[in-house]
Coordinates of C-alpha atoms in Angstrom, one line a residue:
M93 CA 15.7 -15.5 -17.0
A94 CA 12.8 -15.1 -14.6
A95 CA 12.4 -18.0 -12.2
D96 CA 9.9 -20.6 -13.3
G97 CA 8.3 -20.5 -9.8
E98 CA 7.5 -16.8 -10.2
R99 CA 6.0 -17.3 -13.6
R100 CA 3.9 -20.2 -12.4
R101 CA 2.7 -18.2 -9.5
A102 CA 1.7 -15.3 -11.6
A103 CA -0.2 -17.6 -14.0
A104 CA -2.0 -19.3 -11.1
I105 CA -3.2 -16.0 -9.7
I106 CA -4.6 -15.0 -13.1
R107 CA -6.4 -18.3 -13.3
L108 CA -7.8 -17.8 -9.7
L109 CA -9.2 -14.4 -10.6
S110 CA -10.9 -15.9 -13.6
V111 CA -12.9 -18.4 -11.4
C112 CA -15.4 -15.7 -10.2
P113 CA -14.3 -12.6 -12.1
H114 CA -17.4 -10.6 -11.1
I115 CA -16.6 -10.8 -7.4
P116 CA -13.4 -8.7 -7.2
D117 CA -14.5 -6.5 -10.1
S118 CA -17.8 -5.5 -8.5
Y119 CA -18.7 -2.3 -6.5
M120 CA -20.1 -2.7 -3.0
T121 CA -22.4 0.2 -3.6
E122 CA -24.2 -1.9 -6.2
F123 CA -24.8 -4.9 -3.9
F124 CA -28.6 -4.5 -4.1
S125 CA -29.0 -2.5 -7.3
E126 CA -27.0 -5.2 -9.3
N127 CA -28.1 -8.1 -7.1
L128 CA -24.5 -9.1 -6.4
W129 CA -25.4 -11.8 -3.8
A130 CA -27.1 -13.8 -6.5
K131 CA -23.9 -14.0 -8.4
V132 CA -22.2 -15.9 -5.6
P133 CA -22.4 -19.8 -5.9
R134 CA -25.5 -21.0 -4.0
S135 CA -23.6 -23.3 -1.8
W136 CA -21.2 -20.5 -0.9
R137 CA -24.1 -18.2 0.0
E138 CA -25.5 -20.8 2.4
T139 CA -22.2 -21.0 4.2
L140 CA -21.2 -17.3 4.2
S141 CA -24.6 -16.0 5.4
K142 CA -24.2 -17.9 8.7
L143 CA -20.9 -16.3 9.6
T144 CA -20.5 -13.6 12.2
A145 CA -18.2 -10.6 11.6
P146 CA -15.4 -12.1 13.8
Q147 CA -15.8 -15.4 11.9
L148 CA -15.5 -13.6 8.6
A149 CA -12.2 -12.1 9.8
A150 CA -10.8 -15.4 11.1
L151 CA -12.0 -17.8 8.4
L152 CA -11.8 -15.7 5.3
L153 CA -9.2 -12.9 5.8
E154 CA -6.6 -14.5 8.1
R155 CA -4.0 -16.9 6.7
G156 CA -3.5 -20.4 8.0
P157 CA -5.8 -23.4 8.4
C158 CA -9.5 -22.8 8.2
A159 CA -10.0 -24.0 11.8
G160 CA -13.0 -23.3 14.0
R161 CA -15.7 -23.8 11.4
E162 CA -19.1 -24.6 12.8
S163 CA -20.4 -26.2 9.6
V164 CA -19.1 -28.2 6.6
W165 CA -17.9 -25.8 3.9
P166 CA -18.3 -26.5 0.1
L167 CA -15.0 -27.9 -1.2
S168 CA -15.0 -25.2 -3.9
L169 CA -15.1 -22.4 -1.3
L170 CA -12.3 -24.1 0.7
A171 CA -10.2 -24.4 -2.4
F172 CA -10.9 -20.8 -3.4
R173 CA -9.8 -19.6 0.1
A174 CA -6.8 -21.8 0.2
S175 CA -5.6 -20.7 -3.2
A176 CA -6.1 -17.0 -2.5
H177 CA -4.0 -17.3 0.7
A178 CA -1.3 -19.7 -0.7
L179 CA -0.6 -17.6 -3.8
A180 CA -0.3 -14.3 -2.0
F181 CA 3.0 -13.1 -0.5
S182 CA 3.2 -13.3 3.2
R183 CA 2.6 -9.7 4.6
Q184 CA 4.2 -10.3 8.0
P185 CA 7.9 -9.3 8.5
R186 CA 9.6 -11.7 10.9
S187 CA 11.2 -8.8 12.7
C188 CA 8.0 -6.9 13.4
K189 CA 6.4 -7.9 16.7
S190 CA 2.7 -6.8 17.0
S191 CA -0.1 -8.3 19.1
P192 CA -3.4 -9.4 17.7
P193 CA -5.6 -6.4 16.6
S194 CA -7.8 -6.3 19.6
T195 CA -7.2 -2.8 20.9
A196 CA -5.8 0.4 19.4
V197 CA -2.7 0.2 21.6
S198 CA -1.8 -3.4 20.8
R199 CA -2.2 -2.8 17.1
Q200 CA 0.9 -0.6 17.1
P201 CA 4.4 -1.8 16.5
E202 CA 6.5 -2.5 19.6
E203 CA 8.5 0.7 19.1
F204 CA 5.3 2.7 19.9
R205 CA 4.1 0.8 23.0
A206 CA 5.5 3.4 25.4
N207 CA 4.3 6.4 23.4
G208 CA 1.9 6.0 20.6
S209 CA 3.1 9.0 18.7
Q210 CA 6.9 8.6 19.1
S211 CA 9.1 5.8 18.0
S212 CA 11.4 4.7 20.8
M213 CA 14.0 3.8 18.1
L214 CA 14.3 7.4 16.7
S215 CA 15.6 10.4 18.6
H216 CA 13.4 13.6 18.8
P217 CA 15.0 15.4 15.8
F218 CA 14.0 12.6 13.4
R219 CA 10.5 12.5 14.8
K220 CA 9.7 16.2 14.4
H221 CA 7.0 16.8 11.8
V222 CA 6.8 13.1 11.1
K223 CA 3.7 11.0 11.9
P224 CA 4.1 7.7 13.7
K225 CA 3.4 5.6 10.6
K226 CA 6.1 7.5 8.6
Q227 CA 8.6 7.2 11.6
H228 CA 8.2 3.5 11.4
E229 CA 8.7 3.5 7.7
I230 CA 11.7 5.8 7.4
R231 CA 13.6 3.9 10.1
R232 CA 13.2 0.5 8.5
L233 CA 13.6 1.6 4.9
G234 CA 16.5 3.8 5.9
A235 CA 18.3 0.8 7.4
L236 CA 17.6 -1.3 4.2
V237 CA 18.9 1.5 1.9
K238 CA 22.0 1.8 3.9
K239 CA 22.7 -2.0 3.6
L240 CA 22.1 -1.8 -0.2
C241 CA 24.5 1.2 -0.5
D242 CA 27.2 -0.8 1.4
A243 CA 26.7 -3.9 -0.7
T244 CA 26.8 -1.9 -4.0
G245 CA 29.6 0.5 -2.9
C246 CA 27.4 3.6 -3.4
Q247 CA 27.5 6.7 -1.2
H248 CA 24.8 8.6 -2.9
V249 CA 21.0 8.0 -2.9
V250 CA 18.4 9.5 -5.1
D251 CA 15.0 9.6 -3.4
V252 CA 12.2 9.9 -6.0
G253 CA 8.8 11.3 -4.8
S254 CA 10.7 12.6 -1.8
G255 CA 7.8 14.8 -0.5
Q256 CA 8.8 16.8 2.6
G257 CA 12.1 14.9 2.7
H258 CA 11.6 12.8 5.8
L259 CA 13.3 9.7 4.4
S260 CA 16.0 11.9 2.7
R261 CA 16.9 13.6 6.0
Y262 CA 17.1 10.2 7.8
L263 CA 19.4 8.8 5.2
A264 CA 21.6 11.9 5.2
F265 CA 21.9 12.6 8.9
G266 CA 21.0 9.1 10.3
H267 CA 23.2 7.1 8.0
G268 CA 25.7 9.6 6.6
L269 CA 24.7 9.2 3.0
R270 CA 24.6 11.9 0.3
V271 CA 21.0 12.3 -0.8
T272 CA 19.3 14.0 -3.7
G273 CA 15.5 14.3 -3.4
V274 CA 13.3 14.6 -6.4
E275 CA 9.7 15.9 -5.9
A276 CA 7.2 17.2 -8.4
R277 CA 5.5 19.6 -6.0
E278 CA 7.5 22.8 -5.3
E279 CA 5.7 23.6 -2.1
L280 CA 6.9 20.2 -0.6
V281 CA 10.4 20.9 -1.7
T282 CA 10.3 24.2 0.1
A283 CA 9.0 22.5 3.2
A284 CA 11.7 19.8 3.0
T285 CA 14.5 22.5 2.8
R286 CA 13.1 24.2 5.9
F287 CA 12.8 21.0 7.8
D288 CA 16.4 20.1 6.9
R289 CA 17.7 23.3 8.5
E290 CA 15.5 22.7 11.6
L291 CA 16.9 19.2 12.0
L292 CA 20.5 20.4 11.7
L293 CA 19.9 22.9 14.4
S294 CA 18.2 20.3 16.6
L295 CA 21.1 17.9 16.1
R296 CA 23.6 20.6 17.1
K297 CA 21.7 21.3 20.3
E298 CA 21.8 17.6 21.2
A299 CA 25.4 17.1 20.2
G300 CA 26.3 15.9 23.6
R301 CA 23.8 13.0 23.5
K302 CA 24.1 9.6 21.9
L303 CA 22.3 10.0 18.5
E304 CA 21.7 7.8 15.4
C305 CA 23.7 10.3 13.3
R306 CA 27.3 10.4 12.4
R307 CA 29.0 12.9 14.8
D308 CA 31.3 14.4 12.1
I309 CA 28.3 15.9 10.3
L310 CA 27.5 18.1 13.2
D311 CA 30.5 20.3 12.2
E312 CA 29.1 23.2 10.3
E313 CA 31.4 22.9 7.3
V314 CA 31.0 19.1 7.0
A315 CA 27.2 19.3 7.7
S316 CA 26.6 21.5 4.8
Q317 CA 27.9 18.8 2.5
F318 CA 25.4 16.3 4.0
L319 CA 22.3 18.4 3.7
P320 CA 20.0 16.7 1.3
H321 CA 19.8 18.4 -2.1
H322 CA 16.2 18.8 -3.2
L323 CA 15.1 19.2 -6.9
V324 CA 11.7 20.0 -8.3
G325 CA 10.9 17.6 -11.1
R326 CA 8.8 14.7 -12.3
V327 CA 10.6 11.5 -13.1
G328 CA 9.2 9.6 -16.1
S329 CA 9.9 8.7 -19.7
G330 CA 6.5 9.9 -21.0
A331 CA 5.3 13.3 -21.9
S332 CA 4.6 14.2 -18.3
G333 CA 8.1 13.3 -17.0
E334 CA 11.8 13.6 -17.5
D335 CA 14.6 11.1 -17.7
L336 CA 16.2 10.9 -14.3
L337 CA 19.8 11.4 -15.4
Q338 CA 18.8 14.4 -17.6
L339 CA 16.9 16.0 -14.7
L340 CA 19.9 15.5 -12.3
E341 CA 22.4 16.9 -14.8
V342 CA 20.3 19.9 -15.7
Q343 CA 19.4 20.9 -12.2
G344 CA 22.7 19.7 -10.7
S345 CA 23.3 17.6 -7.7
P346 CA 26.5 18.2 -5.7
G347 CA 28.8 15.2 -5.5
L348 CA 26.7 13.1 -7.9
E349 CA 28.4 14.0 -11.2
G350 CA 29.3 10.7 -12.9
S351 CA 29.1 8.6 -9.7
P352 CA 26.9 5.6 -9.2
F353 CA 23.9 5.8 -6.8
V354 CA 21.0 3.9 -5.3
L355 CA 17.5 4.8 -6.2
T356 CA 14.7 4.7 -3.6
G357 CA 11.0 5.6 -3.4
L358 CA 8.8 5.4 -0.3
H359 CA 5.2 4.9 -1.4
A360 CA 5.9 5.6 -5.0
C361 CA 2.4 6.4 -6.3
G362 CA 0.9 4.9 -9.4
D363 CA 3.4 4.7 -12.3
L364 CA 6.3 6.1 -10.2
G365 CA 7.1 2.7 -8.9
P366 CA 7.4 1.1 -12.4
T367 CA 9.3 4.2 -13.6
A368 CA 11.9 3.8 -10.8
L369 CA 12.4 0.2 -11.8
R370 CA 12.8 1.1 -15.5
Q371 CA 15.3 3.8 -14.6
F372 CA 17.3 1.2 -12.6
A373 CA 17.2 -1.2 -15.5
Q374 CA 18.2 1.3 -18.2
C375 CA 20.7 3.5 -16.4
P376 CA 24.2 1.9 -15.7
R377 CA 24.9 4.4 -12.9
V378 CA 21.9 3.2 -10.9
L379 CA 23.3 0.2 -9.0
G380 CA 20.4 -0.5 -6.7
V381 CA 16.8 0.3 -6.1
T382 CA 14.2 0.0 -3.3
A383 CA 10.7 0.7 -4.3
V384 CA 7.7 0.8 -1.9
S385 CA 4.7 1.2 -4.2
C386 CA 1.1 2.4 -3.5
C387 CA -2.1 3.5 -5.3
Y388 CA -2.1 0.6 -7.8
M389 CA -5.4 1.9 -9.3
K390 CA -3.4 4.9 -10.7
V391 CA -1.0 2.6 -12.6
T392 CA -1.4 2.8 -16.4
T393 CA -2.3 -0.5 -18.1
G394 CA -1.9 -1.7 -21.6
S395 CA 0.7 -3.1 -24.0
T396 CA 2.9 -0.1 -24.5
A397 CA 6.6 -0.2 -23.3
E398 CA 5.8 2.5 -20.7
S399 CA 2.7 0.9 -19.1
G400 CA 2.8 0.4 -15.3
Y401 CA 1.2 -3.0 -15.7
P402 CA 2.1 -5.4 -17.2
M403 CA 5.8 -4.6 -17.3
S404 CA 7.1 -8.1 -18.1
T405 CA 6.9 -9.8 -21.4
W406 CA 5.8 -13.0 -19.7
V407 CA 2.8 -11.6 -17.9
R408 CA 1.8 -9.6 -21.0
G409 CA 1.6 -12.8 -23.0
L410 CA -0.7 -14.6 -20.5
P411 CA -4.4 -14.8 -21.5
G412 CA -6.6 -12.8 -19.2
H413 CA -3.7 -11.0 -17.5
G414 CA -5.6 -7.6 -17.5
L415 CA -6.4 -6.0 -14.2
P416 CA -9.3 -3.6 -14.4
Y417 CA -9.4 -0.5 -12.2
K418 CA -11.5 -2.1 -9.5
L419 CA -9.1 -5.0 -9.0
R420 CA -6.1 -2.6 -8.7
E421 CA -8.1 -0.5 -6.2
L422 CA -8.9 -3.7 -4.2
A423 CA -5.2 -4.5 -4.0
C424 CA -4.7 -1.3 -2.0
H425 CA -7.1 -2.2 0.9
A426 CA -5.8 -2.4 4.5
I427 CA -6.8 -6.0 5.0
E428 CA -5.4 -6.4 8.6
D429 CA -7.1 -3.2 9.8
Y430 CA -10.4 -4.4 8.3
A431 CA -10.0 -7.8 10.0
G432 CA -9.5 -6.0 13.3
R433 CA -12.7 -4.0 12.8
L434 CA -14.6 -7.2 12.1
K435 CA -13.3 -8.8 15.2
Q436 CA -14.3 -5.8 17.3
Q437 CA -17.7 -5.8 15.5
S438 CA -17.3 -2.1 14.9
T439 CA -20.5 -0.2 14.2
G440 CA -18.7 1.6 11.4
L441 CA -19.1 -1.6 9.3
R442 CA -22.8 -0.8 8.7
V443 CA -21.9 2.0 6.4
H444 CA -21.3 -0.6 3.6
C445 CA -25.0 -1.6 3.8
Y446 CA -26.1 2.0 4.3
R447 CA -24.4 3.1 1.1
A448 CA -25.6 0.1 -1.0
T449 CA -29.2 0.8 0.1
L450 CA -28.8 4.5 -0.7
E451 CA -27.6 3.6 -4.1
T452 CA -30.9 1.9 -4.8
I453 CA -32.8 5.0 -3.7
I454 CA -30.6 7.2 -5.8
R455 CA -31.3 5.2 -8.9
Q456 CA -35.0 5.2 -8.2
I457 CA -34.9 9.0 -8.1
D458 CA -32.5 9.4 -11.1
P459 CA -31.8 6.2 -13.1
S460 CA -29.0 7.9 -15.0
L461 CA -27.0 8.5 -11.8
K462 CA -24.8 5.5 -10.9
R463 CA -22.2 5.2 -8.2
P464 CA -21.9 8.9 -7.5
G465 CA -19.4 10.1 -4.9
V466 CA -21.4 10.8 -1.8
Q467 CA -19.7 12.9 0.9
T468 CA -21.7 11.7 3.9
P469 CA -21.3 13.3 7.4
R470 CA -18.5 12.3 9.7
N471 CA -19.4 9.3 11.9
A472 CA -22.2 8.5 9.4
H473 CA -22.6 5.0 11.0
L474 CA -23.9 6.7 14.2
L475 CA -26.9 8.1 12.2
S476 CA -30.2 6.5 11.6
F477 CA -30.4 5.3 8.0
E478 CA -33.0 8.0 7.2
D479 CA -30.8 10.8 8.4
Y480 CA -27.8 9.2 6.5
A481 CA -29.9 9.0 3.3
R482 CA -31.4 12.4 3.5
A483 CA -27.9 14.0 4.1
G484 CA -26.5 12.0 1.1
L485 CA -29.3 13.0 -1.2
R486 CA -28.9 16.7 -0.3
R487 CA -25.2 16.6 -1.1
L488 CA -26.0 15.1 -4.5
G489 CA -28.5 17.9 -5.2
L490 CA -31.4 15.4 -5.2
D491 CA -34.7 15.7 -3.4
A492 CA -34.0 15.0 0.3
D493 CA -37.7 14.7 1.0
A494 CA -38.2 12.0 -1.6
Q495 CA -40.3 9.0 -0.5
W496 CA -39.0 5.5 -0.7
D497 CA -40.4 2.0 -0.1
S498 CA -39.8 1.6 3.6
D499 CA -40.4 -2.1 3.5
L500 CA -37.8 -2.5 0.7
V501 CA -35.3 -0.4 2.6
S502 CA -35.9 -2.4 5.8
S503 CA -35.4 -5.6 3.8
M504 CA -32.0 -4.3 2.5
L505 CA -30.8 -3.1 5.8
A506 CA -31.6 -6.5 7.3
Q507 CA -29.0 -8.0 4.9
E508 CA -26.0 -6.3 6.5
A509 CA -24.4 -9.7 7.3
R510 CA -24.5 -10.6 3.6
V511 CA -23.0 -7.3 2.5
L512 CA -20.1 -7.9 4.9
A513 CA -19.6 -11.5 3.8
Y514 CA -19.6 -10.4 0.1
F515 CA -17.0 -7.7 0.8
C516 CA -14.8 -10.1 2.7
L517 CA -15.0 -12.5 -0.2
C518 CA -13.7 -9.7 -2.4
L519 CA -11.1 -8.6 0.1
M520 CA -9.8 -12.1 0.5
L521 CA -8.4 -11.7 -3.1
A522 CA -6.7 -8.4 -2.4
P523 CA -3.3 -9.8 -1.3
A524 CA -3.2 -12.1 -4.4
I525 CA -3.8 -9.2 -6.7
E526 CA -1.1 -7.1 -5.1
T527 CA 1.2 -10.2 -5.4
L528 CA 0.5 -10.4 -9.1
I529 CA 1.4 -6.8 -9.7
L530 CA 4.6 -7.2 -7.7
L531 CA 5.5 -10.5 -9.4
D532 CA 5.1 -8.8 -12.8
R533 CA 7.7 -6.3 -11.7
V534 CA 10.1 -9.0 -10.4
I535 CA 9.7 -11.0 -13.6
Y536 CA 10.4 -7.8 -15.7
L537 CA 13.7 -7.2 -13.8
K538 CA 14.8 -10.8 -14.0
E539 CA 14.0 -10.7 -17.8
Q540 CA 16.6 -7.9 -17.9
G541 CA 19.1 -10.1 -15.9
F542 CA 18.9 -8.4 -12.5
Q543 CA 18.7 -9.8 -9.0
C544 CA 15.7 -8.8 -7.0
K545 CA 13.5 -9.7 -4.0
V546 CA 10.1 -8.6 -2.7
I547 CA 10.2 -8.2 1.1
P548 CA 7.4 -7.3 3.7
L549 CA 9.3 -4.5 5.4
F550 CA 6.7 -2.7 7.6
D551 CA 4.1 -3.8 10.1
P552 CA 1.1 -4.4 7.9
V553 CA -1.4 -3.2 10.4
F554 CA 0.4 0.0 10.9
S555 CA 1.5 0.4 7.2
P556 CA -0.7 -1.5 4.8
R557 CA 1.5 -1.0 1.7
N558 CA 4.4 -2.7 3.4
F559 CA 6.2 -4.5 0.5
V560 CA 9.5 -3.2 -0.8
L561 CA 11.0 -4.5 -4.0
V562 CA 14.8 -4.5 -3.8
A563 CA 17.0 -5.0 -6.9
A564 CA 20.7 -4.6 -7.4
K565 CA 23.4 -5.0 -10.0
G566 CA 26.6 -7.0 -9.3
D567 CA 27.3 -10.1 -7.3
G568 CA 29.2 -11.2 -4.2
Q569 CA 28.0 -8.8 -1.5
V570 CA 24.8 -8.0 -3.4
S571 CA 23.8 -11.7 -3.7
D572 CA 24.6 -12.2 0.0
L573 CA 22.5 -9.2 0.9
L574 CA 19.5 -10.3 -1.1
T575 CA 19.7 -13.8 0.3
C576 CA 19.9 -12.4 3.8
L577 CA 16.9 -10.2 3.2
E578 CA 14.9 -13.1 1.9
E579 CA 15.8 -15.3 4.9
G580 CA 15.2 -12.5 7.4
A581 CA 12.0 -11.3 5.7
G582 CA 12.9 -7.6 6.2
R583 CA 14.9 -7.7 9.4
A584 CA 16.2 -4.2 9.7

């Protein structure tokens, strides 16, 4: 049975989203063309329009008491803010130490303070071809997967959506696990195999140094057994994917025949996250799973058994549980990074107002054209609005010399503060929407009788999609591990 607290929390988030449904479901490009500001309660508008960019960050986007207000806020706005923050999962791991987002250097995790491109907690062979963000992720997720393997008694890991194999290599050579990577794109599998061999050569060259890897796998004969095995395939139970076990049996995975394993996915895009959880629930040989999901807007929705949202019977039965595309897209925003830009009063923030103003001009020229994708020049915020607009119109194949009402345009550009305030009002709900999606998955697993936790594992400024859902079968060590993870909030 799913915990009553999780059910109540999911239901409360759905009620919160119904209070002002047009706010999170709106497009910032239509701020002027759809008069979005007028849809905000009048008392809220009077309060929000007076806030500076740093105040928007501190008072709307950051959790904690709403301190430092220079005016009395409407109780309804205070309640809306308090509910949005209280219902959302905390995004800060206790073991990640990062300074306030004031400078580019201080916004990096502690392991990158000495060198912004190299984690001090990984040796060179594990950093090669790996960007800093991914270094941070594979180190922390790798440690968690190893703990889950130890608790479930598994020696084999299947990494779905393995890409170029960075996590697979770290699990194999950093933690001595047998790893099978499954990736849909053949060119990424080819690259992963090449990088495996490069890593093995690098480890042998540094054999005399203290490394994170097991020393016995440096032996050529033993090492060949620990090289990750990469398969080309798409996991899924629909027409576009294959059953995981069938794929593993058909293509073959050395050492995996009939043995139990742990399933993992780092940034499992769209439906891959829900698919991994279903494979865990339905396959007796999968004893544990760690899923870090992303791209929620690509998740399929509906009432079918294979939908990515909702997965649980409970959430599917709640009135108003649906999450339109825009809400799922909003859940993917990097809220900490945006708060940092607000505090720095970045000039790049004006692009919101630029684009909303341009949308009005586009509709005046061609009323049938709404919310087109506009590939504007790099550093568009450094351009005058006229240069920005002319460039945008040219890229849409519209008349770049079209005349517009300069007084109207000036009036819209003068409302940049309102545009920012409205966007922050939307963004304030993003963590709660992500929490609802994750709660639905937790409730689904608990409906099946499994133990699971959602943990903030990565530094959220560095890696915005930082939650990992951990589930396992069994008790004893498994229960102890999940309890420890909950209490340590991702200490790895």
